[in-house]
Amino acid sequence: MFVNFADISRGCAKTLLLVLNGCCILVALCTFIFAVVDTKILKEYGEERASGTFAGDVIIIVTCILLISVAAFGSVGAVKSDVRILYLYIGFLMIMVILELLIAIYVSLQRYGLEFKVSEWLRDDFFRNNTDDDVHSDLWDNLQITYECCGLNGPEDYLAIRKQISLSCCPRAYRARTAYAKQQLYRTCVESSTYYNDGCEDEILYALRADANWLVGVAVTSFWFEAAGMLLAMWVANNTRNEDSAYKQSIRY
């Protein structure tokens, strides 16, 4: 029995191309969710400090939608073995690669600048927190609970300015429902030194760097998926075109 290795190899290439497109869609969906959540987190730092980074997240969201559309378009071309769709898919992927490279550079620069702005804001705002301004007090309570930190560089910052360690540095006391429970748990927390020991500045900057590193990693991963997708699509398109040409010539003769 004769085995047509050309058809088998083309079928394997189509399957692999569909798998790669599925991976691209999955990566794009995860990045889309990350960007949406990140826009909400950035609001904590104020619009003036995070405006550029917020715009970067919006660009990422739009790019994710485009990548999902391109991957779906390429999948249709692979299933139908449509040469024109596959060539268009390759062209779209080339544009996406260039666009993602520019976005990765832009987002990295914005994140780097955001670190300086947030660090400066934290240092200025922490000392405002130690006045009677309830707005700033609530803000720092939220930051300390969210990032599991205490003070600017540690709980000793409160002691250095002759203030009591914030209640939000003791999570159990802060979450207690009654005033008496809060008081007792807070006293135990301070006496046993079980409050958060890390400073908020380091924790928040670490989170920003981790987000930036994750985005760069996604860009690199997407690049390899897209590069492999372009090569496979090119192979399938050329193979299909050559087979069609050979078939037409055999009919002609």
C-alpha atoms as an extended CHARMM CRD file, in Angstrom:
* protein
*
       253  EXT
         1         1  MET       CA              0.0000000000        0.0000000000        0.0000000000  PROA      1               0.0000000000
         2         2  PHE       CA              1.3690000000        3.3910000000       -1.0360000000  PROA      2               0.0000000000
         3         3  VAL       CA              1.7710000000        5.9610000000        1.7360000000  PROA      3               0.0000000000
         4         4  ASN       CA              1.6040000000        9.6130000000        0.7440000000  PROA      4               0.0000000000
         5         5  PHE       CA              4.1790000000       11.1860000000        3.0370000000  PROA      5               0.0000000000
         6         6  ALA       CA              3.5060000000       14.6550000000        1.6140000000  PROA      6               0.0000000000
         7         7  ASP       CA             -0.1180000000       14.5500000000        2.7990000000  PROA      7               0.0000000000
         8         8  ILE       CA              0.9210000000       13.1980000000        6.1920000000  PROA      8               0.0000000000
         9         9  SER       CA              3.5640000000       15.8790000000        6.7050000000  PROA      9               0.0000000000
        10        10  ARG       CA              1.1730000000       18.6070000000        5.5890000000  PROA      10              0.0000000000
        11        11  GLY       CA             -1.4870000000       17.2950000000        7.9790000000  PROA      11              0.0000000000
        12        12  CYS       CA              1.0250000000       17.2930000000       10.8530000000  PROA      12              0.0000000000
        13        13  ALA       CA              2.0520000000       20.8490000000        9.9770000000  PROA      13              0.0000000000
        14        14  LYS       CA             -1.5890000000       21.9730000000        9.9770000000  PROA      14              0.0000000000
        15        15  THR       CA             -2.1960000000       20.3340000000       13.3480000000  PROA      15              0.0000000000
        16        16  LEU       CA              0.9070000000       21.9280000000       14.8270000000  PROA      16              0.0000000000
        17        17  LEU       CA             -0.1020000000       25.2930000000       13.3950000000  PROA      17              0.0000000000
        18        18  LEU       CA             -3.5180000000       24.9620000000       15.0520000000  PROA      18              0.0000000000
        19        19  VAL       CA             -1.8390000000       24.0810000000       18.3560000000  PROA      19              0.0000000000
        20        20  LEU       CA              0.4580000000       27.1110000000       18.1000000000  PROA      20              0.0000000000
        21        21  ASN       CA             -2.4900000000       29.3660000000       17.3370000000  PROA      21              0.0000000000
        22        22  GLY       CA             -4.2970000000       27.9140000000       20.3480000000  PROA      22              0.0000000000
        23        23  CYS       CA             -1.2610000000       28.7110000000       22.5100000000  PROA      23              0.0000000000
        24        24  CYS       CA             -1.2040000000       32.2670000000       21.1340000000  PROA      24              0.0000000000
        25        25  ILE       CA             -4.8850000000       32.6870000000       21.9680000000  PROA      25              0.0000000000
        26        26  LEU       CA             -4.3200000000       31.3290000000       25.4890000000  PROA      26              0.0000000000
        27        27  VAL       CA             -1.3620000000       33.6660000000       26.0810000000  PROA      27              0.0000000000
        28        28  ALA       CA             -3.3560000000       36.6040000000       24.7200000000  PROA      28              0.0000000000
        29        29  LEU       CA             -6.3110000000       35.8290000000       27.0100000000  PROA      29              0.0000000000
        30        30  CYS       CA             -4.0580000000       35.5890000000       30.0840000000  PROA      30              0.0000000000
        31        31  THR       CA             -2.3490000000       38.8660000000       29.1600000000  PROA      31              0.0000000000
        32        32  PHE       CA             -5.7320000000       40.4890000000       28.5350000000  PROA      32              0.0000000000
        33        33  ILE       CA             -6.9210000000       39.5110000000       32.0380000000  PROA      33              0.0000000000
        34        34  PHE       CA             -3.6410000000       40.6840000000       33.5630000000  PROA      34              0.0000000000
        35        35  ALA       CA             -3.8950000000       44.0900000000       31.8610000000  PROA      35              0.0000000000
        36        36  VAL       CA             -7.5100000000       44.5740000000       32.9750000000  PROA      36              0.0000000000
        37        37  VAL       CA             -6.6310000000       43.7390000000       36.5990000000  PROA      37              0.0000000000
        38        38  ASP       CA             -3.5010000000       45.8890000000       36.4050000000  PROA      38              0.0000000000
        39        39  THR       CA             -5.4860000000       48.9670000000       35.3500000000  PROA      39              0.0000000000
        40        40  LYS       CA             -7.4710000000       48.6510000000       38.5780000000  PROA      40              0.0000000000
        41        41  ILE       CA             -4.3180000000       48.2650000000       40.6750000000  PROA      41              0.0000000000
        42        42  LEU       CA             -2.6860000000       51.3000000000       39.0440000000  PROA      42              0.0000000000
        43        43  LYS       CA             -5.5190000000       53.5060000000       40.2770000000  PROA      43              0.0000000000
        44        44  GLU       CA             -4.0220000000       53.1670000000       43.7670000000  PROA      44              0.0000000000
        45        45  TYR       CA             -0.9900000000       55.1600000000       42.6130000000  PROA      45              0.0000000000
        46        46  GLY       CA             -2.9900000000       58.0550000000       41.1800000000  PROA      46              0.0000000000
        47        47  GLU       CA             -3.6580000000       59.0670000000       37.5880000000  PROA      47              0.0000000000
        48        48  GLU       CA             -0.7350000000       61.5020000000       37.3920000000  PROA      48              0.0000000000
        49        49  ARG       CA              1.8570000000       58.8680000000       38.2710000000  PROA      49              0.0000000000
        50        50  ALA       CA              0.3400000000       55.9280000000       36.3710000000  PROA      50              0.0000000000
        51        51  SER       CA             -1.1650000000       57.6560000000       33.3410000000  PROA      51              0.0000000000
        52        52  GLY       CA              1.5120000000       56.4130000000       30.9200000000  PROA      52              0.0000000000
        53        53  THR       CA              1.4410000000       52.9000000000       32.3570000000  PROA      53              0.0000000000
        54        54  PHE       CA             -2.3650000000       52.9110000000       32.2530000000  PROA      54              0.0000000000
        55        55  ALA       CA             -2.1860000000       53.8160000000       28.5510000000  PROA      55              0.0000000000
        56        56  GLY       CA              0.2740000000       50.9440000000       28.1020000000  PROA      56              0.0000000000
        57        57  ASP       CA             -2.2480000000       48.5200000000       29.6060000000  PROA      57              0.0000000000
        58        58  VAL       CA             -4.9480000000       49.7930000000       27.2390000000  PROA      58              0.0000000000
        59        59  ILE       CA             -2.5860000000       49.2340000000       24.2880000000  PROA      59              0.0000000000
        60        60  ILE       CA             -1.8580000000       45.7130000000       25.5700000000  PROA      60              0.0000000000
        61        61  ILE       CA             -5.5960000000       44.9650000000       25.7830000000  PROA      61              0.0000000000
        62        62  VAL       CA             -6.1320000000       46.0980000000       22.1740000000  PROA      62              0.0000000000
        63        63  THR       CA             -3.1030000000       44.0970000000       21.0090000000  PROA      63              0.0000000000
        64        64  CYS       CA             -4.3990000000       40.9590000000       22.7410000000  PROA      64              0.0000000000
        65        65  ILE       CA             -7.7080000000       41.3050000000       20.9010000000  PROA      65              0.0000000000
        66        66  LEU       CA             -5.8320000000       41.7130000000       17.6030000000  PROA      66              0.0000000000
        67        67  LEU       CA             -3.6260000000       38.6890000000       18.3220000000  PROA      67              0.0000000000
        68        68  ILE       CA             -6.6690000000       36.5180000000       19.0910000000  PROA      68              0.0000000000
        69        69  SER       CA             -8.2680000000       37.6490000000       15.8160000000  PROA      69              0.0000000000
        70        70  VAL       CA             -5.1020000000       36.9320000000       13.8040000000  PROA      70              0.0000000000
        71        71  ALA       CA             -4.6580000000       33.4960000000       15.4130000000  PROA      71              0.0000000000
        72        72  ALA       CA             -8.2860000000       32.6040000000       14.6660000000  PROA      72              0.0000000000
        73        73  PHE       CA             -7.8470000000       33.8430000000       11.0940000000  PROA      73              0.0000000000
        74        74  GLY       CA             -4.7610000000       31.6610000000       10.6540000000  PROA      74              0.0000000000
        75        75  SER       CA             -6.5730000000       28.6470000000       12.0790000000  PROA      75              0.0000000000
        76        76  VAL       CA             -9.3120000000       29.0640000000        9.4820000000  PROA      76              0.0000000000
        77        77  GLY       CA             -6.6920000000       29.2250000000        6.7430000000  PROA      77              0.0000000000
        78        78  ALA       CA             -4.9840000000       26.0820000000        8.0320000000  PROA      78              0.0000000000
        79        79  VAL       CA             -8.2300000000       24.0940000000        8.2280000000  PROA      79              0.0000000000
        80        80  LYS       CA             -9.3550000000       25.1580000000        4.7450000000  PROA      80              0.0000000000
        81        81  SER       CA             -5.8170000000       24.9720000000        3.2590000000  PROA      81              0.0000000000
        82        82  ASP       CA             -6.5210000000       28.3620000000        1.6960000000  PROA      82              0.0000000000
        83        83  VAL       CA             -3.2380000000       29.7380000000        0.3430000000  PROA      83              0.0000000000
        84        84  ARG       CA             -4.4340000000       33.3530000000        0.2400000000  PROA      84              0.0000000000
        85        85  ILE       CA             -5.6090000000       33.2930000000        3.8540000000  PROA      85              0.0000000000
        86        86  LEU       CA             -2.3360000000       31.7050000000        4.9600000000  PROA      86              0.0000000000
        87        87  TYR       CA             -0.2630000000       34.3610000000        3.1940000000  PROA      87              0.0000000000
        88        88  LEU       CA             -2.4020000000       37.1070000000        4.7280000000  PROA      88              0.0000000000
        89        89  TYR       CA             -1.9720000000       35.4040000000        8.1030000000  PROA      89              0.0000000000
        90        90  ILE       CA              1.8200000000       35.4760000000        7.6710000000  PROA      90              0.0000000000
        91        91  GLY       CA              1.6840000000       39.1800000000        6.8240000000  PROA      91              0.0000000000
        92        92  PHE       CA             -0.4890000000       39.9400000000        9.8440000000  PROA      92              0.0000000000
        93        93  LEU       CA              1.8970000000       38.0030000000       12.0940000000  PROA      93              0.0000000000
        94        94  MET       CA              4.8480000000       40.0280000000       10.8100000000  PROA      94              0.0000000000
        95        95  ILE       CA              2.9870000000       43.2130000000       11.6800000000  PROA      95              0.0000000000
        96        96  MET       CA              2.0790000000       41.8060000000       15.1130000000  PROA      96              0.0000000000
        97        97  VAL       CA              5.7120000000       40.9160000000       15.8580000000  PROA      97              0.0000000000
        98        98  ILE       CA              6.8650000000       44.4630000000       15.0950000000  PROA      98              0.0000000000
        99        99  LEU       CA              3.9480000000       45.9410000000       17.0410000000  PROA      99              0.0000000000
       100       100  GLU       CA              4.6070000000       43.7240000000       20.0800000000  PROA      100             0.0000000000
       101       101  LEU       CA              8.2970000000       44.6580000000       20.0440000000  PROA      101             0.0000000000
       102       102  LEU       CA              7.4350000000       48.3710000000       20.1290000000  PROA      102             0.0000000000
       103       103  ILE       CA              4.8350000000       47.8050000000       22.8590000000  PROA      103             0.0000000000
       104       104  ALA       CA              7.3010000000       45.7900000000       24.9700000000  PROA      104             0.0000000000
       105       105  ILE       CA              9.8340000000       48.6360000000       24.7860000000  PROA      105             0.0000000000
       106       106  TYR       CA              7.1920000000       51.2520000000       25.6070000000  PROA      106             0.0000000000
       107       107  VAL       CA              5.7330000000       49.3060000000       28.5450000000  PROA      107             0.0000000000
       108       108  SER       CA              9.1920000000       48.5470000000       29.9640000000  PROA      108             0.0000000000
       109       109  LEU       CA             10.1350000000       52.2330000000       29.8930000000  PROA      109             0.0000000000
       110       110  GLN       CA              6.8060000000       53.2520000000       31.4450000000  PROA      110             0.0000000000
       111       111  ARG       CA              7.1700000000       50.6740000000       34.2340000000  PROA      111             0.0000000000
       112       112  TYR       CA             10.7070000000       51.8340000000       34.9240000000  PROA      112             0.0000000000
       113       113  GLY       CA              9.5380000000       55.4400000000       35.1650000000  PROA      113             0.0000000000
       114       114  LEU       CA              6.5810000000       54.4320000000       37.3220000000  PROA      114             0.0000000000
       115       115  GLU       CA              8.9320000000       52.9130000000       39.8980000000  PROA      115             0.0000000000
       116       116  PHE       CA             10.6120000000       56.2880000000       40.4670000000  PROA      116             0.0000000000
       117       117  LYS       CA              7.2870000000       58.1310000000       40.6340000000  PROA      117             0.0000000000
       118       118  VAL       CA              5.7590000000       55.6300000000       43.0550000000  PROA      118             0.0000000000
       119       119  SER       CA              8.8730000000       55.5870000000       45.2490000000  PROA      119             0.0000000000
       120       120  GLU       CA              8.8570000000       59.3870000000       45.5000000000  PROA      120             0.0000000000
       121       121  TRP       CA              5.1170000000       59.4310000000       46.1700000000  PROA      121             0.0000000000
       122       122  LEU       CA              5.3590000000       56.7950000000       48.9080000000  PROA      122             0.0000000000
       123       123  ARG       CA              8.0810000000       58.6790000000       50.7700000000  PROA      123             0.0000000000
       124       124  ASP       CA              6.1280000000       61.9090000000       50.6450000000  PROA      124             0.0000000000
       125       125  ASP       CA              2.7760000000       60.3440000000       51.4540000000  PROA      125             0.0000000000
       126       126  PHE       CA              3.9520000000       58.2230000000       54.3650000000  PROA      126             0.0000000000
       127       127  PHE       CA              4.7320000000       61.2570000000       56.4850000000  PROA      127             0.0000000000
       128       128  ARG       CA              1.4140000000       62.8090000000       55.5740000000  PROA      128             0.0000000000
       129       129  ASN       CA             -0.1690000000       59.6090000000       56.8150000000  PROA      129             0.0000000000
       130       130  ASN       CA              1.1590000000       60.3470000000       60.2870000000  PROA      130             0.0000000000
       131       131  THR       CA             -0.9560000000       63.4640000000       60.6220000000  PROA      131             0.0000000000
       132       132  ASP       CA             -4.6640000000       63.4350000000       61.4120000000  PROA      132             0.0000000000
       133       133  ASP       CA             -5.6400000000       63.1160000000       57.7570000000  PROA      133             0.0000000000
       134       134  ASP       CA             -8.0130000000       60.1370000000       57.5830000000  PROA      134             0.0000000000
       135       135  VAL       CA             -7.7550000000       59.9030000000       53.7940000000  PROA      135             0.0000000000
       136       136  HSD       CA             -4.0330000000       59.1960000000       53.9000000000  PROA      136             0.0000000000
       137       137  SER       CA             -4.4720000000       56.8860000000       56.8550000000  PROA      137             0.0000000000
       138       138  ASP       CA             -7.0310000000       54.8190000000       54.9710000000  PROA      138             0.0000000000
       139       139  LEU       CA             -4.7730000000       54.7220000000       51.9300000000  PROA      139             0.0000000000
       140       140  TRP       CA             -1.8500000000       53.3300000000       53.9040000000  PROA      140             0.0000000000
       141       141  ASP       CA             -4.0760000000       50.8470000000       55.7070000000  PROA      141             0.0000000000
       142       142  ASN       CA             -5.1260000000       49.5570000000       52.2940000000  PROA      142             0.0000000000
       143       143  LEU       CA             -1.5270000000       49.4070000000       51.0260000000  PROA      143             0.0000000000
       144       144  GLN       CA             -0.2450000000       47.6510000000       54.1300000000  PROA      144             0.0000000000
       145       145  ILE       CA             -2.9780000000       45.0220000000       54.0680000000  PROA      145             0.0000000000
       146       146  THR       CA             -2.7580000000       44.4840000000       50.3070000000  PROA      146             0.0000000000
       147       147  TYR       CA              1.0230000000       44.1550000000       50.1100000000  PROA      147             0.0000000000
       148       148  GLU       CA              1.4810000000       42.6900000000       53.6210000000  PROA      148             0.0000000000
       149       149  CYS       CA              3.9400000000       45.3700000000       54.6350000000  PROA      149             0.0000000000
       150       150  CYS       CA              4.3920000000       47.9190000000       57.3980000000  PROA      150             0.0000000000
       151       151  GLY       CA              5.6540000000       51.4760000000       57.1890000000  PROA      151             0.0000000000
       152       152  LEU       CA              7.7730000000       52.9090000000       54.4280000000  PROA      152             0.0000000000
       153       153  ASN       CA             10.8580000000       50.7330000000       54.9290000000  PROA      153             0.0000000000
       154       154  GLY       CA              9.6580000000       48.7140000000       57.9090000000  PROA      154             0.0000000000
       155       155  PRO       CA              7.7230000000       48.9730000000       61.2110000000  PROA      155             0.0000000000
       156       156  GLU       CA             10.6070000000       50.8760000000       62.7880000000  PROA      156             0.0000000000
       157       157  ASP       CA              9.5620000000       53.8930000000       60.7070000000  PROA      157             0.0000000000
       158       158  TYR       CA              6.5780000000       54.3640000000       63.0360000000  PROA      158             0.0000000000
       159       159  LEU       CA              8.8230000000       54.1600000000       66.0790000000  PROA      159             0.0000000000
       160       160  ALA       CA             11.2980000000       56.6340000000       64.5680000000  PROA      160             0.0000000000
       161       161  ILE       CA              8.5940000000       59.3150000000       64.2970000000  PROA      161             0.0000000000
       162       162  ARG       CA              7.2200000000       58.4340000000       67.7540000000  PROA      162             0.0000000000
       163       163  LYS       CA              3.9920000000       56.9220000000       66.5330000000  PROA      163             0.0000000000
       164       164  GLN       CA              2.3710000000       53.6270000000       67.3530000000  PROA      164             0.0000000000
       165       165  ILE       CA              2.6710000000       50.8790000000       64.7800000000  PROA      165             0.0000000000
       166       166  SER       CA             -0.3700000000       51.0270000000       62.5350000000  PROA      166             0.0000000000
       167       167  LEU       CA             -3.2050000000       48.6560000000       63.2810000000  PROA      167             0.0000000000
       168       168  SER       CA             -3.1300000000       47.4820000000       59.6580000000  PROA      168             0.0000000000
       169       169  CYS       CA              0.3800000000       46.1180000000       60.2320000000  PROA      169             0.0000000000
       170       170  CYS       CA             -1.3360000000       43.4410000000       62.3490000000  PROA      170             0.0000000000
       171       171  PRO       CA             -3.7430000000       41.6900000000       59.9580000000  PROA      171             0.0000000000
       172       172  ARG       CA             -5.6390000000       39.7070000000       62.5940000000  PROA      172             0.0000000000
       173       173  ALA       CA             -6.2590000000       42.7980000000       64.7090000000  PROA      173             0.0000000000
       174       174  TYR       CA             -7.2100000000       44.8930000000       61.6860000000  PROA      174             0.0000000000
       175       175  ARG       CA             -9.7920000000       42.3400000000       60.5260000000  PROA      175             0.0000000000
       176       176  ALA       CA            -11.3360000000       41.8440000000       63.9850000000  PROA      176             0.0000000000
       177       177  ARG       CA            -15.0080000000       42.8400000000       64.1190000000  PROA      177             0.0000000000
       178       178  THR       CA            -15.2330000000       44.3750000000       67.5850000000  PROA      178             0.0000000000
       179       179  ALA       CA            -13.2480000000       47.1840000000       69.1300000000  PROA      179             0.0000000000
       180       180  TYR       CA            -12.2900000000       45.0300000000       72.1220000000  PROA      180             0.0000000000
       181       181  ALA       CA            -10.9950000000       42.2370000000       69.8830000000  PROA      181             0.0000000000
       182       182  LYS       CA             -9.0080000000       44.7410000000       67.8500000000  PROA      182             0.0000000000
       183       183  GLN       CA             -7.4230000000       46.1430000000       71.0040000000  PROA      183             0.0000000000
       184       184  GLN       CA             -6.4880000000       42.7480000000       72.4480000000  PROA      184             0.0000000000
       185       185  LEU       CA             -5.1640000000       41.3220000000       69.2080000000  PROA      185             0.0000000000
       186       186  TYR       CA             -3.2120000000       44.4960000000       68.4860000000  PROA      186             0.0000000000
       187       187  ARG       CA             -1.5820000000       44.3960000000       71.9220000000  PROA      187             0.0000000000
       188       188  THR       CA             -0.6020000000       40.7690000000       71.4320000000  PROA      188             0.0000000000
       189       189  CYS       CA              0.7280000000       41.5280000000       67.9580000000  PROA      189             0.0000000000
       190       190  VAL       CA              2.9610000000       44.3640000000       69.1970000000  PROA      190             0.0000000000
       191       191  GLU       CA              4.2200000000       42.4660000000       72.2420000000  PROA      191             0.0000000000
       192       192  SER       CA              5.0850000000       39.3680000000       70.2130000000  PROA      192             0.0000000000
       193       193  SER       CA              6.3860000000       41.3680000000       67.2050000000  PROA      193             0.0000000000
       194       194  THR       CA              4.1840000000       39.4030000000       64.8170000000  PROA      194             0.0000000000
       195       195  TYR       CA              3.3530000000       42.4440000000       62.6700000000  PROA      195             0.0000000000
       196       196  TYR       CA              4.5410000000       42.7480000000       59.0860000000  PROA      196             0.0000000000
       197       197  ASN       CA              8.3090000000       43.2900000000       58.9820000000  PROA      197             0.0000000000
       198       198  ASP       CA              8.8240000000       44.3130000000       55.3620000000  PROA      198             0.0000000000
       199       199  GLY       CA              8.5340000000       47.9080000000       54.2050000000  PROA      199             0.0000000000
       200       200  CYS       CA              5.8360000000       48.8860000000       51.7280000000  PROA      200             0.0000000000
       201       201  GLU       CA              8.2260000000       50.6370000000       49.3730000000  PROA      201             0.0000000000
       202       202  ASP       CA             10.2260000000       47.4770000000       48.6770000000  PROA      202             0.0000000000
       203       203  GLU       CA              7.1220000000       45.3090000000       48.3740000000  PROA      203             0.0000000000
       204       204  ILE       CA              5.3360000000       47.6380000000       45.9450000000  PROA      204             0.0000000000
       205       205  LEU       CA              8.4260000000       48.1780000000       43.7890000000  PROA      205             0.0000000000
       206       206  TYR       CA              9.0140000000       44.4300000000       43.7340000000  PROA      206             0.0000000000
       207       207  ALA       CA              5.4360000000       43.9060000000       42.5150000000  PROA      207             0.0000000000
       208       208  LEU       CA              5.9320000000       46.5030000000       39.7650000000  PROA      208             0.0000000000
       209       209  ARG       CA              9.1860000000       44.8470000000       38.6350000000  PROA      209             0.0000000000
       210       210  ALA       CA              7.5610000000       41.4160000000       38.6820000000  PROA      210             0.0000000000
       211       211  ASP       CA              4.7390000000       42.7090000000       36.4680000000  PROA      211             0.0000000000
       212       212  ALA       CA              7.2300000000       44.2250000000       34.0240000000  PROA      212             0.0000000000
       213       213  ASN       CA              9.2830000000       41.0070000000       33.8970000000  PROA      213             0.0000000000
       214       214  TRP       CA              6.1130000000       38.9830000000       33.3090000000  PROA      214             0.0000000000
       215       215  LEU       CA              5.0920000000       41.1880000000       30.4040000000  PROA      215             0.0000000000
       216       216  VAL       CA              8.5500000000       40.9330000000       28.8170000000  PROA      216             0.0000000000
       217       217  GLY       CA              8.4100000000       37.1500000000       29.2400000000  PROA      217             0.0000000000
       218       218  VAL       CA              5.0130000000       37.0660000000       27.5280000000  PROA      218             0.0000000000
       219       219  ALA       CA              6.3650000000       39.1530000000       24.6460000000  PROA      219             0.0000000000
       220       220  VAL       CA              9.3090000000       36.7730000000       24.1740000000  PROA      220             0.0000000000
       221       221  THR       CA              7.0420000000       33.7080000000       24.3510000000  PROA      221             0.0000000000
       222       222  SER       CA              4.5950000000       35.2140000000       21.8670000000  PROA      222             0.0000000000
       223       223  PHE       CA              7.4680000000       36.0040000000       19.5010000000  PROA      223             0.0000000000
       224       224  TRP       CA              8.5940000000       32.3670000000       19.3540000000  PROA      224             0.0000000000
       225       225  PHE       CA              5.0340000000       31.1120000000       18.9110000000  PROA      225             0.0000000000
       226       226  GLU       CA              4.4440000000       33.6120000000       16.1270000000  PROA      226             0.0000000000
       227       227  ALA       CA              7.7970000000       32.8890000000       14.4470000000  PROA      227             0.0000000000
       228       228  ALA       CA              7.0280000000       29.1540000000       14.4590000000  PROA      228             0.0000000000
       229       229  GLY       CA              3.5030000000       29.9120000000       13.2000000000  PROA      229             0.0000000000
       230       230  MET       CA              4.8860000000       31.9590000000       10.2940000000  PROA      230             0.0000000000
       231       231  LEU       CA              7.2870000000       29.1790000000        9.2640000000  PROA      231             0.0000000000
       232       232  LEU       CA              4.5890000000       26.5060000000        9.4360000000  PROA      232             0.0000000000
       233       233  ALA       CA              2.0530000000       28.6490000000        7.5910000000  PROA      233             0.0000000000
       234       234  MET       CA              4.6460000000       29.4030000000        4.8990000000  PROA      234             0.0000000000
       235       235  TRP       CA              5.4340000000       25.6920000000        4.5140000000  PROA      235             0.0000000000
       236       236  VAL       CA              1.7640000000       24.6810000000        4.3190000000  PROA      236             0.0000000000
       237       237  ALA       CA              0.9380000000       27.4920000000        1.8660000000  PROA      237             0.0000000000
       238       238  ASN       CA              3.8680000000       26.7310000000       -0.4490000000  PROA      238             0.0000000000
       239       239  ASN       CA              3.2510000000       22.9950000000       -0.2920000000  PROA      239             0.0000000000
       240       240  THR       CA             -0.4490000000       23.4520000000       -1.0650000000  PROA      240             0.0000000000
       241       241  ARG       CA              0.3120000000       25.8490000000       -3.9180000000  PROA      241             0.0000000000
       242       242  ASN       CA              2.8790000000       23.4860000000       -5.4630000000  PROA      242             0.0000000000
       243       243  GLU       CA              0.4640000000       20.5720000000       -5.1990000000  PROA      243             0.0000000000
       244       244  ASP       CA             -2.2860000000       22.5940000000       -6.8650000000  PROA      244             0.0000000000
       245       245  SER       CA              0.0920000000       23.6080000000       -9.6480000000  PROA      245             0.0000000000
       246       246  ALA       CA              1.1760000000       19.9880000000      -10.1940000000  PROA      246             0.0000000000
       247       247  TYR       CA             -2.4480000000       18.8660000000      -10.2730000000  PROA      247             0.0000000000
       248       248  LYS       CA             -3.3940000000       21.5110000000      -12.8690000000  PROA      248             0.0000000000
       249       249  GLN       CA             -0.4250000000       20.5550000000      -15.0510000000  PROA      249             0.0000000000
       250       250  SER       CA             -1.3020000000       16.8610000000      -14.8830000000  PROA      250             0.0000000000
       251       251  ILE       CA             -4.8580000000       17.6430000000      -16.0040000000  PROA      251             0.0000000000
       252       252  ARG       CA             -3.5820000000       19.8500000000      -18.8080000000  PROA      252             0.0000000000
       253       253  TYR       CA             -1.4450000000       17.0330000000      -20.2000000000  PROA      253             0.0000000000
